[in-house]
Tab-separated table of C-alpha atoms in Angstrom:
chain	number	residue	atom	x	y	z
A	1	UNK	CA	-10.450	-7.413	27.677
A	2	UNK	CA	-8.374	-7.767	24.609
A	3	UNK	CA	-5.108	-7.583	24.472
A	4	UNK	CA	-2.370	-6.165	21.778
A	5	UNK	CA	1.170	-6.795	21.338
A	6	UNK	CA	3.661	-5.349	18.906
A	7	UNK	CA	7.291	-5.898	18.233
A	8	UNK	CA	8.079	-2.552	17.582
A	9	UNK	CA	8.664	0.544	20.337
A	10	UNK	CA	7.580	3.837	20.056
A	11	UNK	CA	9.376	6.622	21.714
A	12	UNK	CA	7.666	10.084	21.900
A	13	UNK	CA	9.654	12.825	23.786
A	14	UNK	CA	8.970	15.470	21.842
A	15	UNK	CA	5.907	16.934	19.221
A	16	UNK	CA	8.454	15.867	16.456
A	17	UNK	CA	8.037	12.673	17.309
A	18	UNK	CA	4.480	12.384	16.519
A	19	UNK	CA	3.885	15.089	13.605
A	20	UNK	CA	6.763	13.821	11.839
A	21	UNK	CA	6.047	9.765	11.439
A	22	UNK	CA	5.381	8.621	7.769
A	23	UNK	CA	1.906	8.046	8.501
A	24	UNK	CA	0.246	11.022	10.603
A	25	UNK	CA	-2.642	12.490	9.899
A	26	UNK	CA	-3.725	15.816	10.946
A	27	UNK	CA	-7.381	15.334	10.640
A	28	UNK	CA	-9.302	12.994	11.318
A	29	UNK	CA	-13.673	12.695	11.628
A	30	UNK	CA	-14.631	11.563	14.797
A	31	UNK	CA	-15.382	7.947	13.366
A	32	UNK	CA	-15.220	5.127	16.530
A	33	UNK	CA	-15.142	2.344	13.261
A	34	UNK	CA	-11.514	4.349	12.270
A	35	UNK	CA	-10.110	4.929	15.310
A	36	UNK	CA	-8.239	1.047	16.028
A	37	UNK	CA	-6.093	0.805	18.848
A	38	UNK	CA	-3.637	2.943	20.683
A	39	UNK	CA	0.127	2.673	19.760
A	40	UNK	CA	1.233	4.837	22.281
A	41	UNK	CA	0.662	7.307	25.191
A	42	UNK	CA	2.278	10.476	25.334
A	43	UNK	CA	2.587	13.316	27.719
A	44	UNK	CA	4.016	17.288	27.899
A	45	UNK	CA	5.159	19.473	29.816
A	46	UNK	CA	2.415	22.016	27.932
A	47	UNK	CA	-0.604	22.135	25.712
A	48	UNK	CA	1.513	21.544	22.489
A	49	UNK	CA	-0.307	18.841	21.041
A	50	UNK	CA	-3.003	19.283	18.852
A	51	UNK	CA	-6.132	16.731	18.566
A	52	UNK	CA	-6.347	15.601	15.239
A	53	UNK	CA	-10.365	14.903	15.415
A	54	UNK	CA	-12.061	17.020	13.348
A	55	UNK	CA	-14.714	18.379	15.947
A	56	UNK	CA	-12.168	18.792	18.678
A	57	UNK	CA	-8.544	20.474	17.210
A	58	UNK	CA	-7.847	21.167	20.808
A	59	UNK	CA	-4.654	21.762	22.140
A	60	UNK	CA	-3.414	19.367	25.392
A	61	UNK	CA	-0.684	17.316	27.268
A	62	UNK	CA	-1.630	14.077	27.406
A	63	UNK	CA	-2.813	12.346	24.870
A	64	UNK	CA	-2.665	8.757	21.972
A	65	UNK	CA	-0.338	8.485	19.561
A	66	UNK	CA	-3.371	6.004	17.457
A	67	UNK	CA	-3.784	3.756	14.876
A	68	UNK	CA	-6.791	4.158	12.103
A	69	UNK	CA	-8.410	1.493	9.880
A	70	UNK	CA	-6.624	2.971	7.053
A	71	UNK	CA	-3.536	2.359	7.970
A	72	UNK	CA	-2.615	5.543	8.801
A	73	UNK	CA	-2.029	7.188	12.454
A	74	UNK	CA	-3.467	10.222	14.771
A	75	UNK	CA	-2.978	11.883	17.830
A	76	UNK	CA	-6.023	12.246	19.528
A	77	UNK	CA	-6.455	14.260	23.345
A	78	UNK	CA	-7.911	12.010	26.088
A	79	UNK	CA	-10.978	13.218	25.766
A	80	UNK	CA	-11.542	12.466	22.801
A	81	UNK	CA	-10.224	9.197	23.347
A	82	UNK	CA	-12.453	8.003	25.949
A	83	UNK	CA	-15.240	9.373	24.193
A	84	UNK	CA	-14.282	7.355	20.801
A	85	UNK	CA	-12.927	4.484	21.721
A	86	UNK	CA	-13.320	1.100	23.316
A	87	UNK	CA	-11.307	1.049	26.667
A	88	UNK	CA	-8.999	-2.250	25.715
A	89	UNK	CA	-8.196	0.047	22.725
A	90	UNK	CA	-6.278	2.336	25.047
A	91	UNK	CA	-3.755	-0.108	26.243
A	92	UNK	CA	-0.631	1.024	24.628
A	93	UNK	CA	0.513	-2.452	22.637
A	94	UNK	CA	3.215	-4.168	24.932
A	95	UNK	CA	6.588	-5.413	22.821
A	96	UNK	CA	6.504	-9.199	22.277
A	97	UNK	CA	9.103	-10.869	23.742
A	98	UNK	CA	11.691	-13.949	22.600
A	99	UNK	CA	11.375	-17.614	24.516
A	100	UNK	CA	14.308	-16.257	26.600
A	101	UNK	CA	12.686	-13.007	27.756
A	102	UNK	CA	14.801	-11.047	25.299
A	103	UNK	CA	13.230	-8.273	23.233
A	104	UNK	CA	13.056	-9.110	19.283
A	105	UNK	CA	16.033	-8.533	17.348
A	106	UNK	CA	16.678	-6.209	14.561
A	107	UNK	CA	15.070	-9.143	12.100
A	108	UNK	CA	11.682	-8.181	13.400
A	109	UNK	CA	12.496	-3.818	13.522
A	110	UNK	CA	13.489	-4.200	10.363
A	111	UNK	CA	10.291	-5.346	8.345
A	112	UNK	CA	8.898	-3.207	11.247
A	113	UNK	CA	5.647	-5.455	11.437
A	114	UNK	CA	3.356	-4.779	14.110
A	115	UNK	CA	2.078	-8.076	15.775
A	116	UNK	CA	-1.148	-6.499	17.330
A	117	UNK	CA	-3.491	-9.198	17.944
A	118	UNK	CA	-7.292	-9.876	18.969
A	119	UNK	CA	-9.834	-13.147	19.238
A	120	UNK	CA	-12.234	-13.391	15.843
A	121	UNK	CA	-15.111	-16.050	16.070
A	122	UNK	CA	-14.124	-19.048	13.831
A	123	UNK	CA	-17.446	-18.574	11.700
A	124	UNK	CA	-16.662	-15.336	10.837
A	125	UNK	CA	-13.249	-15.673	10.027
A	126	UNK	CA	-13.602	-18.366	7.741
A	127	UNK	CA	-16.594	-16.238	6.290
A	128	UNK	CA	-14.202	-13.688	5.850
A	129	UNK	CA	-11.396	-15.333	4.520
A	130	UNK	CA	-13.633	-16.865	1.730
A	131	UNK	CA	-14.798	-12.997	0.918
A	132	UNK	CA	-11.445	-11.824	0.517
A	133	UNK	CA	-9.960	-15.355	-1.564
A	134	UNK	CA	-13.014	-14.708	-3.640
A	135	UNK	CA	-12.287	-11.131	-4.607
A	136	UNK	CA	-8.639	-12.228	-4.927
A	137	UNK	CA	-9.910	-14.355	-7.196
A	138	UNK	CA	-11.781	-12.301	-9.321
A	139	UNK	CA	-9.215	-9.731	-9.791
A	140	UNK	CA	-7.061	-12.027	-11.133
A	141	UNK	CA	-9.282	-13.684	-13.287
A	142	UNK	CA	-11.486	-10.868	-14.818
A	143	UNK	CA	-10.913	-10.219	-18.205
A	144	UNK	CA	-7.729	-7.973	-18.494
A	145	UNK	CA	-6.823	-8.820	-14.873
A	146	UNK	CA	-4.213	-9.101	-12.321
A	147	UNK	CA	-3.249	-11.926	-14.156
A	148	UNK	CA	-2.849	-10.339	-17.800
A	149	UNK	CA	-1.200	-7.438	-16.059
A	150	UNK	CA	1.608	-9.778	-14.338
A	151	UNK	CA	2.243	-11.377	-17.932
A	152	UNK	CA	2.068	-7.648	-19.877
A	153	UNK	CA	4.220	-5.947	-17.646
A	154	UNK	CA	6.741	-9.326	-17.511
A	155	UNK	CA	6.517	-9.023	-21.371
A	156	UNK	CA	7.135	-5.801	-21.956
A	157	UNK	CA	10.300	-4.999	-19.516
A	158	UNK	CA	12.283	-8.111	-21.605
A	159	UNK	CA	10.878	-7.343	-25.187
A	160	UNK	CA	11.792	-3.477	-24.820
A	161	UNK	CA	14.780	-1.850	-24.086
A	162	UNK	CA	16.044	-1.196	-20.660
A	163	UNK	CA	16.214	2.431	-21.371
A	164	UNK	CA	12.957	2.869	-22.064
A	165	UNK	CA	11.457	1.085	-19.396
A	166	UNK	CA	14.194	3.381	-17.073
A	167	UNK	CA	12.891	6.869	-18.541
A	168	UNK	CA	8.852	5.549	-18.097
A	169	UNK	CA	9.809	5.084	-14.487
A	170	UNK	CA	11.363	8.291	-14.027
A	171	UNK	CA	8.637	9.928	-15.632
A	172	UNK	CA	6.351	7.972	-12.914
A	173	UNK	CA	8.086	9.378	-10.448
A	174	UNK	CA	9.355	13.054	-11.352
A	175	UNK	CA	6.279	13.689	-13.748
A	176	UNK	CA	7.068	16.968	-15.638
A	177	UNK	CA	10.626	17.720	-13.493
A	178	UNK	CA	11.886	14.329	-15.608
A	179	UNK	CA	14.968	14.429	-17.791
A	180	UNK	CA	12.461	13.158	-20.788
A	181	UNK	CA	11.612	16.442	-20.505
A	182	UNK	CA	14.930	18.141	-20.456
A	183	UNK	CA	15.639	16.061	-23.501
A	184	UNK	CA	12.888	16.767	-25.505
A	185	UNK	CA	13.115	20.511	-25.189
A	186	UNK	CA	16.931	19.950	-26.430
A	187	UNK	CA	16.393	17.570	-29.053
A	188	UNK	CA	13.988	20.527	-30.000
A	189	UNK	CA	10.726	17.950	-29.869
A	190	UNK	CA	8.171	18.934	-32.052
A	191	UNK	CA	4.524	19.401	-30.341
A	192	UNK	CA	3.058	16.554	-30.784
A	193	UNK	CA	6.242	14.849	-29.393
A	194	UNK	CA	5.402	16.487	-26.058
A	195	UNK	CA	2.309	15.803	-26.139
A	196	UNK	CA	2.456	12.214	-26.349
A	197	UNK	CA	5.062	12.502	-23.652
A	198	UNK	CA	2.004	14.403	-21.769
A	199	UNK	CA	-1.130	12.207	-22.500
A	200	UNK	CA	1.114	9.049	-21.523
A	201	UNK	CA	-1.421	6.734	-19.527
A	202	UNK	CA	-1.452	4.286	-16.774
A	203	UNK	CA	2.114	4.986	-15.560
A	204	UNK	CA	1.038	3.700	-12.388
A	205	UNK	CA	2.181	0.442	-13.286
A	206	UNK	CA	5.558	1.201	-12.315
A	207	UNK	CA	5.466	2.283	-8.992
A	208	UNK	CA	3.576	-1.016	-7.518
A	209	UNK	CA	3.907	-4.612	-7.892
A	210	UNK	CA	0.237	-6.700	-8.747
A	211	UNK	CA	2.159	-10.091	-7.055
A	212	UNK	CA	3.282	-8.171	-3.743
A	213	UNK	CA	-0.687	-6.999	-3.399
A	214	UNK	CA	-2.406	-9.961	-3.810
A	215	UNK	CA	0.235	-12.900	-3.357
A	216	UNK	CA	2.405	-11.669	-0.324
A	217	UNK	CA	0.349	-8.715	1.463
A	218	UNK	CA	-2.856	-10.844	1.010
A	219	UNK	CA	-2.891	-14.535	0.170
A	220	UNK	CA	0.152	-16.071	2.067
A	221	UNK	CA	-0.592	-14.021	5.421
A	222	UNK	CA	-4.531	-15.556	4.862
A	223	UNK	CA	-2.951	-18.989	4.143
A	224	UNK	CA	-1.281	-18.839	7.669
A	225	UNK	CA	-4.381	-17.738	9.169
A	226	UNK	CA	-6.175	-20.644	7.905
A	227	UNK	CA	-3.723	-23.259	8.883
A	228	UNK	CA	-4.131	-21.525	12.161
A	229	UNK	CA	-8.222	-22.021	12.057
A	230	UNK	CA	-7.756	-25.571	11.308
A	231	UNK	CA	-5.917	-25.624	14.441
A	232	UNK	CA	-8.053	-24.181	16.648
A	233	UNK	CA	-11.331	-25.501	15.045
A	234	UNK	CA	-12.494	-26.968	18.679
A	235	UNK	CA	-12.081	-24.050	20.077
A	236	UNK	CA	-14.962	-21.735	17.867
A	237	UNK	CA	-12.167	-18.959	18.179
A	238	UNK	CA	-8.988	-17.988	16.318
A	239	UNK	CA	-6.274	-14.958	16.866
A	240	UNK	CA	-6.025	-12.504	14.473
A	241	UNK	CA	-4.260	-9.197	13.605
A	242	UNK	CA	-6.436	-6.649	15.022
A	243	UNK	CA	-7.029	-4.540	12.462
A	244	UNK	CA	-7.450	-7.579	10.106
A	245	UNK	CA	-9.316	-7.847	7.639
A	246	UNK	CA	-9.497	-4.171	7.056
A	247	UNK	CA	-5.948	-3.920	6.636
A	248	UNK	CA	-6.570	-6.162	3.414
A	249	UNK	CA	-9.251	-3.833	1.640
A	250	UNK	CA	-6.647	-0.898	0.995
A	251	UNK	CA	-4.619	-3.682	-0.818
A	252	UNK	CA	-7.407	-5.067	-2.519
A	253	UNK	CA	-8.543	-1.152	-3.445
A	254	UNK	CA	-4.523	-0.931	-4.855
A	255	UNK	CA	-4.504	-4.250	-6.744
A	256	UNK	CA	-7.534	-2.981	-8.741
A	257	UNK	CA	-6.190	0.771	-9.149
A	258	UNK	CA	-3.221	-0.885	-10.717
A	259	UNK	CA	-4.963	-3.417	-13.006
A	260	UNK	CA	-7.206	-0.218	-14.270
A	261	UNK	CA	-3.350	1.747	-14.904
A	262	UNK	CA	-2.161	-1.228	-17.008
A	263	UNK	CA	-5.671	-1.335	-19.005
A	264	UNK	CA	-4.636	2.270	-19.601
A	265	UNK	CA	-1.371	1.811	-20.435
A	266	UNK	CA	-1.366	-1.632	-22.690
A	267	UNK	CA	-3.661	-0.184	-25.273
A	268	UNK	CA	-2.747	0.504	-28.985
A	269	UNK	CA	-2.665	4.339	-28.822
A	270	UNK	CA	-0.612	4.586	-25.948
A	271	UNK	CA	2.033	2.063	-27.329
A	272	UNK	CA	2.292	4.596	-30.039
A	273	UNK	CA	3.462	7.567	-27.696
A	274	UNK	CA	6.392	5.510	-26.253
A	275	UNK	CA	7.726	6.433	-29.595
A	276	UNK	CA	8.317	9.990	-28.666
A	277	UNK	CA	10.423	9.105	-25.715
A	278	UNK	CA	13.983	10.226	-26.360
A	279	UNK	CA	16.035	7.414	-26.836
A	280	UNK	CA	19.513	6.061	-27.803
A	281	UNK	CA	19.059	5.461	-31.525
A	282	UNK	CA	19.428	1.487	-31.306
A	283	UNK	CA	16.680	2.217	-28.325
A	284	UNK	CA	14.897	3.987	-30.684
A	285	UNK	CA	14.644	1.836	-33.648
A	286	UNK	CA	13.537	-0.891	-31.167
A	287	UNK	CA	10.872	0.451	-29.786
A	288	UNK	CA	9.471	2.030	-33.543
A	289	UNK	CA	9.849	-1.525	-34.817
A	290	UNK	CA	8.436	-3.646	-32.143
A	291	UNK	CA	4.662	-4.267	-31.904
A	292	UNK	CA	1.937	-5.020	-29.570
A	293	UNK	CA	-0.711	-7.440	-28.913
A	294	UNK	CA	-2.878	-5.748	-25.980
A	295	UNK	CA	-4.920	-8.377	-25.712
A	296	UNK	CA	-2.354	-11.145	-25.201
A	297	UNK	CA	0.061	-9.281	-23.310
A	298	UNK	CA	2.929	-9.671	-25.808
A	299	UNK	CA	4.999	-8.820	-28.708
A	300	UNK	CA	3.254	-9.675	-31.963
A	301	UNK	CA	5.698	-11.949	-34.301
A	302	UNK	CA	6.320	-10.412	-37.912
């Protein structure tokens, strides 16, 4: 029977307490492959819960607070649960515990990472962990990459002004409830200003960061896991997060989302529209005199 642990505890007293967590999901298909491993259990005085599978929806009292492939969380009714899922996975995970018998201190709560663990076959993890070095690999590598995104992006935020690289976050972020907007309307911006401001591409670029994908969420947690294989080579088995490696694909999906927003962003035409931006006039005469190699990822000299 496998076993899970986690560092972190889950309290549910109330529906709150399940509905409201970052990462619930309301519906969910009745997939065994997605539904991982029980976080918690969780019991009422009344049917108030709802079942988040998609076939089910029925109200109950007792229930699973569960994690999905994705990432993401459900709660799911018992039935449902026994029906869709592998016994062990009902275990609620148990909170790992210090050399003394002491519960982990607030260094582990707060990068609030789950330590849920099962056994892997050595051949397939090393199979495994070649796949995912390999696509690591090629992401970084491929023409216009991870790579030549890391250097672009590097690039750009020293070559141009602060201000600018301030208002294309905002506009990331806010979208049309920006102050670029506010600005434009009372600098009395021409059409085409706005519309540059409008057909702006690849802004994803500044809401994720290429290194903390691949390098830290992916590589250095795999380079622990192979010291670990090394190991435990005699014994044809190694521990492993549970949900690994599917917990590395949504990175791996996000790593290549954001090299596609910087091929969208570093291109000639688009370098044009940051132009339009309202700016400070020094900010301004900056950016309209500063050009752009796409290709290389930086400023072109003279």
């Amino acid at each position: 029977m496998a076993n899970f642990y986690t560092e972190d505890k889950i309290s549910i007293n109330s529906l709150e307490d399940i509905v409201n967590r970052p990462h619930f999901e309301a519906s969910v298909p009745p997939s065994r492959s997605r539904l991982k491993y029980v976080l918690a259990s969780y019991s009422f005085p009344r049917k108030i819960a709802s079942c988040s599978i998609t076939n089910c929806y029925q109200n109950h009292k007792k229930g699973y607070l569960v994690r999905l492939s994705n990432g993401e969380e459900c709660s799911i009714c018992e039935s449902c649960a026994n029906s869709l899922m592998d016994p062990a996975a009902l275990i609620p995970p148990k909170r790992s515990r210090t050399r003394s018998g002491r519960s982990s201190t607030s260094s582990t709560r707060s990068s609030r990472t789950k330590t849920v663990t099962r056994d892997m076959d050595l051949d397939t993890f090393v199979s495994e962990s070649s796949r995912i070095k390999e696509r690591v690999k090629e992401i970084k590598q491929m023409p216009q990459g991870a790579n030549w995104l890391f250097q672009s992006l590097s690039h750009f935020q020293k070559a141009y002004p602060s201000e600018l690289v301030i208002a294309l976050k905002e506009l990331q972020t806010e979208k049309e409830e920006s102050s670029v907007f506010g600005l434009l309307i009372e600098n009395n911006a021409s059409d085409q200003q706005l519309q540059d401001i409008e057909q702006l591409d690849g802004l994803g670029i500044f809401a994720a960061d290429i290194r903390q994908l691949l390098i830290e969420s992916i590589l250095k947690p795999l380079t622990v896991l192979d010291e670990k294989a090394k190991k435990n080579g005699s014994k044809g088995n190694i521990d492993v997060p549970v949900d690994w490696p599917e917990q590395v694909e949504p990175n791996l999906v996000a790593a290549e989302k954001l090299v596609n927003e910087a091929q969208l962003f570093f291109t000639e035409e688009n370098m044009k529209r940051l132009k339009s931006i309202p700016l400070s006039p020094e900010a301004a005469k900056m950016v309209s005199t500063l050009r752009w190699d796409c290709d290389k990822g930086v400023v072109k000299n003279g």
